Amino acid sequence: MATDVDHPLFARFAALMAASEGPVELDRRRETLVGLSGRVIEIGSGSGPNFRHYPDAVTELVAVEPERHLRERAEQSARESGRPIRVIDAVADRLPFPDGSFDAAVAVLVLCSVPSQSAALRELHRVVRPGGELRFYEHVIGTSRRLAALQRTLAPGLAKVFGGCRADRDTTRAIEEAGFRIERNRRFLIRTLPEVPAAPRILGTARRVL
Ligand SMILES: C[S@@+](CC[C@H](N)C(=O)[O-])C[C@H]1O[C@@H](n2cnc3c(N)ncnc32)[C@H](O)[C@@H]1O
């Protein structure tokens, strides 16, 4: 086994949640991926809910998924999609690819879960070519003080239940600190009560400038 991410219960929950998404969430996935082309890497692809939303101009998608149960589902989704998708067992913080080997990278609801955001983003910055893009859709720390305080309080306990997922990360800042320039960042709140700790979202595009 190449990785040590093993969350069998959370994996089943994540796959179930992805399979039961409604039209609004599916639109957000499409919005994240619209206009992509060439060779693309997606980290933490889960069961592959993004796969069917990639534009035809994407000539190869490498999907990185370290959790065995989710990877098996992703492999099935890849086969069913009929698209050029390769699913690999690796972690975002050690990507087995040369520098500048992708036109774009995609991170959807995963920068909450990687053990180190800075390590994962440093790797994404390395494998995307200069001028290439990072597309992101993530839940993040809120801008309201009360919500942020609640997220900080709940984050350690939630992480234990939800496969290491942290509700208190400032992902916009981490993307910039990794050397990407943010070109578009749509912020919004999810309005359903059970999702309050993960309510603040960011969706956008960042570019590797150097
Ligand atoms: C909340 S799930 C999201 C899955 C998928 N991106 C989606 O949109 O439904 C978080 C994902 O991050 C993956 N993950 C956790 N640690 C990781 C790491 N170090 N590198 C890459 N992926 C990781 C998990 O296995 C899981 O698939």
mmCIF file of C-alpha atoms and ligand atoms in Angstrom, residues 3-7 10-11 13-15 17-19 21 25 29 42-50 64-68 70-71 90-95 106-116 120 137-139 162-165, ligand 1:
data_model
loop_
_atom_site.group_PDB
_atom_site.id
_atom_site.type_symbol
_atom_site.label_atom_id
_atom_site.label_comp_id
_atom_site.label_asym_id
_atom_site.label_seq_id
_atom_site.Cartn_x
_atom_site.Cartn_y
_atom_site.Cartn_z
ATOM 1 C CA THR A 3 -0.372 5.425 1.560
ATOM 2 C CA ASP A 4 -1.626 5.197 5.105
ATOM 3 C CA VAL A 5 -5.027 6.902 4.786
ATOM 4 C CA ASP A 6 -7.575 4.402 6.067
ATOM 5 C CA HIS A 7 -11.035 5.657 7.035
ATOM 6 C CA PHE A 10 -15.911 7.848 6.765
ATOM 7 C CA ALA A 11 -15.212 6.599 3.236
ATOM 8 C CA PHE A 13 -20.265 8.161 4.436
ATOM 9 C CA ALA A 14 -18.378 10.381 1.955
ATOM 10 C CA ALA A 15 -19.368 8.158 -0.983
ATOM 11 C CA MET A 17 -23.040 11.973 0.538
ATOM 12 C CA ALA A 18 -21.489 12.441 -2.901
ATOM 13 C CA ALA A 19 -24.031 10.091 -4.495
ATOM 14 C CA GLU A 21 -26.015 15.482 -3.978
ATOM 15 C CA GLU A 25 -24.119 21.011 -5.419
ATOM 16 C CA ARG A 29 -18.869 21.019 -9.187
ATOM 17 C CA GLU A 42 -7.303 16.077 -9.040
ATOM 18 C CA ILE A 43 -6.267 15.368 -5.435
ATOM 19 C CA GLY A 44 -8.516 13.472 -3.024
ATOM 20 C CA SER A 45 -11.008 12.631 -5.720
ATOM 21 C CA GLY A 46 -13.064 10.503 -3.321
ATOM 22 C CA SER A 47 -15.479 8.218 -5.172
ATOM 23 C CA GLY A 48 -15.175 10.387 -8.285
ATOM 24 C CA PRO A 49 -18.219 12.701 -8.150
ATOM 25 C CA ASN A 50 -16.390 15.284 -10.265
ATOM 26 C CA VAL A 64 -5.194 10.874 -6.641
ATOM 27 C CA GLU A 65 -7.072 8.972 -3.923
ATOM 28 C CA PRO A 66 -5.269 7.374 -0.950
ATOM 29 C CA GLU A 67 -8.281 5.804 0.772
ATOM 30 C CA ARG A 68 -8.789 2.258 -0.525
ATOM 31 C CA LEU A 70 -12.972 5.468 -2.118
ATOM 32 C CA ARG A 71 -10.295 4.612 -4.663
ATOM 33 C CA ALA A 90 -0.882 8.501 -3.547
ATOM 34 C CA VAL A 91 -1.107 11.407 -1.126
ATOM 35 C CA ALA A 92 -1.295 15.069 -2.039
ATOM 36 C CA ASP A 93 1.777 15.931 -0.006
ATOM 37 C CA ARG A 94 4.009 13.573 -2.071
ATOM 38 C CA LEU A 95 2.831 13.576 -5.673
ATOM 39 C CA VAL A 106 -8.235 20.497 -8.914
ATOM 40 C CA ALA A 107 -8.975 20.424 -5.165
ATOM 41 C CA VAL A 108 -12.602 19.888 -4.156
ATOM 42 C CA LEU A 109 -13.454 19.448 -0.454
ATOM 43 C CA VAL A 110 -10.039 17.972 0.226
ATOM 44 C CA LEU A 111 -7.806 20.765 1.539
ATOM 45 C CA CYS A 112 -9.869 20.414 4.721
ATOM 46 C CA SER A 113 -8.693 16.792 5.064
ATOM 47 C CA VAL A 114 -5.026 16.670 4.068
ATOM 48 C CA PRO A 115 -2.718 16.489 7.110
ATOM 49 C CA SER A 116 -0.726 19.523 5.910
ATOM 50 C CA ALA A 120 -0.198 19.603 -0.383
ATOM 51 C CA TYR A 137 -13.972 24.411 -4.065
ATOM 52 C CA GLU A 138 -13.516 24.105 -0.299
ATOM 53 C CA HIS A 139 -15.173 24.721 3.037
ATOM 54 C CA PHE A 162 -14.946 12.872 9.596
ATOM 55 C CA GLY A 163 -11.671 11.357 8.422
ATOM 56 C CA GLY A 164 -9.423 14.176 9.639
ATOM 57 C CA CYS A 165 -11.517 16.940 8.060
HETATM 58 C C1 LIG B 1 -14.554 14.993 2.059
HETATM 59 S S1 LIG B 1 -13.755 13.855 1.027
HETATM 60 C C2 LIG B 1 -14.027 14.665 -0.545
HETATM 61 C C3 LIG B 1 -13.933 13.748 -1.713
HETATM 62 C C4 LIG B 1 -14.160 14.402 -3.083
HETATM 63 N N1 LIG B 1 -13.115 15.362 -3.384
HETATM 64 C C5 LIG B 1 -15.509 15.048 -3.213
HETATM 65 O O1 LIG B 1 -15.581 16.156 -3.711
HETATM 66 O O2 LIG B 1 -16.506 14.434 -2.861
HETATM 67 C C6 LIG B 1 -12.032 14.148 1.365
HETATM 68 C C7 LIG B 1 -11.095 13.334 0.499
HETATM 69 O O3 LIG B 1 -9.735 13.662 0.786
HETATM 70 C C8 LIG B 1 -8.983 12.454 0.726
HETATM 71 N N2 LIG B 1 -7.708 12.620 1.424
HETATM 72 C C9 LIG B 1 -7.445 12.576 2.746
HETATM 73 N N3 LIG B 1 -6.140 12.766 2.982
HETATM 74 C C10 LIG B 1 -5.542 12.927 1.777
HETATM 75 C C11 LIG B 1 -4.202 13.150 1.355
HETATM 76 N N4 LIG B 1 -3.207 13.243 2.228
HETATM 77 N N5 LIG B 1 -3.963 13.267 0.023
HETATM 78 C C12 LIG B 1 -4.973 13.189 -0.874
HETATM 79 N N6 LIG B 1 -6.257 12.979 -0.524
HETATM 80 C C13 LIG B 1 -6.544 12.851 0.780
HETATM 81 C C14 LIG B 1 -9.908 11.461 1.374
HETATM 82 O O4 LIG B 1 -9.529 10.122 1.149
HETATM 83 C C15 LIG B 1 -11.220 11.840 0.719
HETATM 84 O O5 LIG B 1 -11.369 11.234 -0.533
#
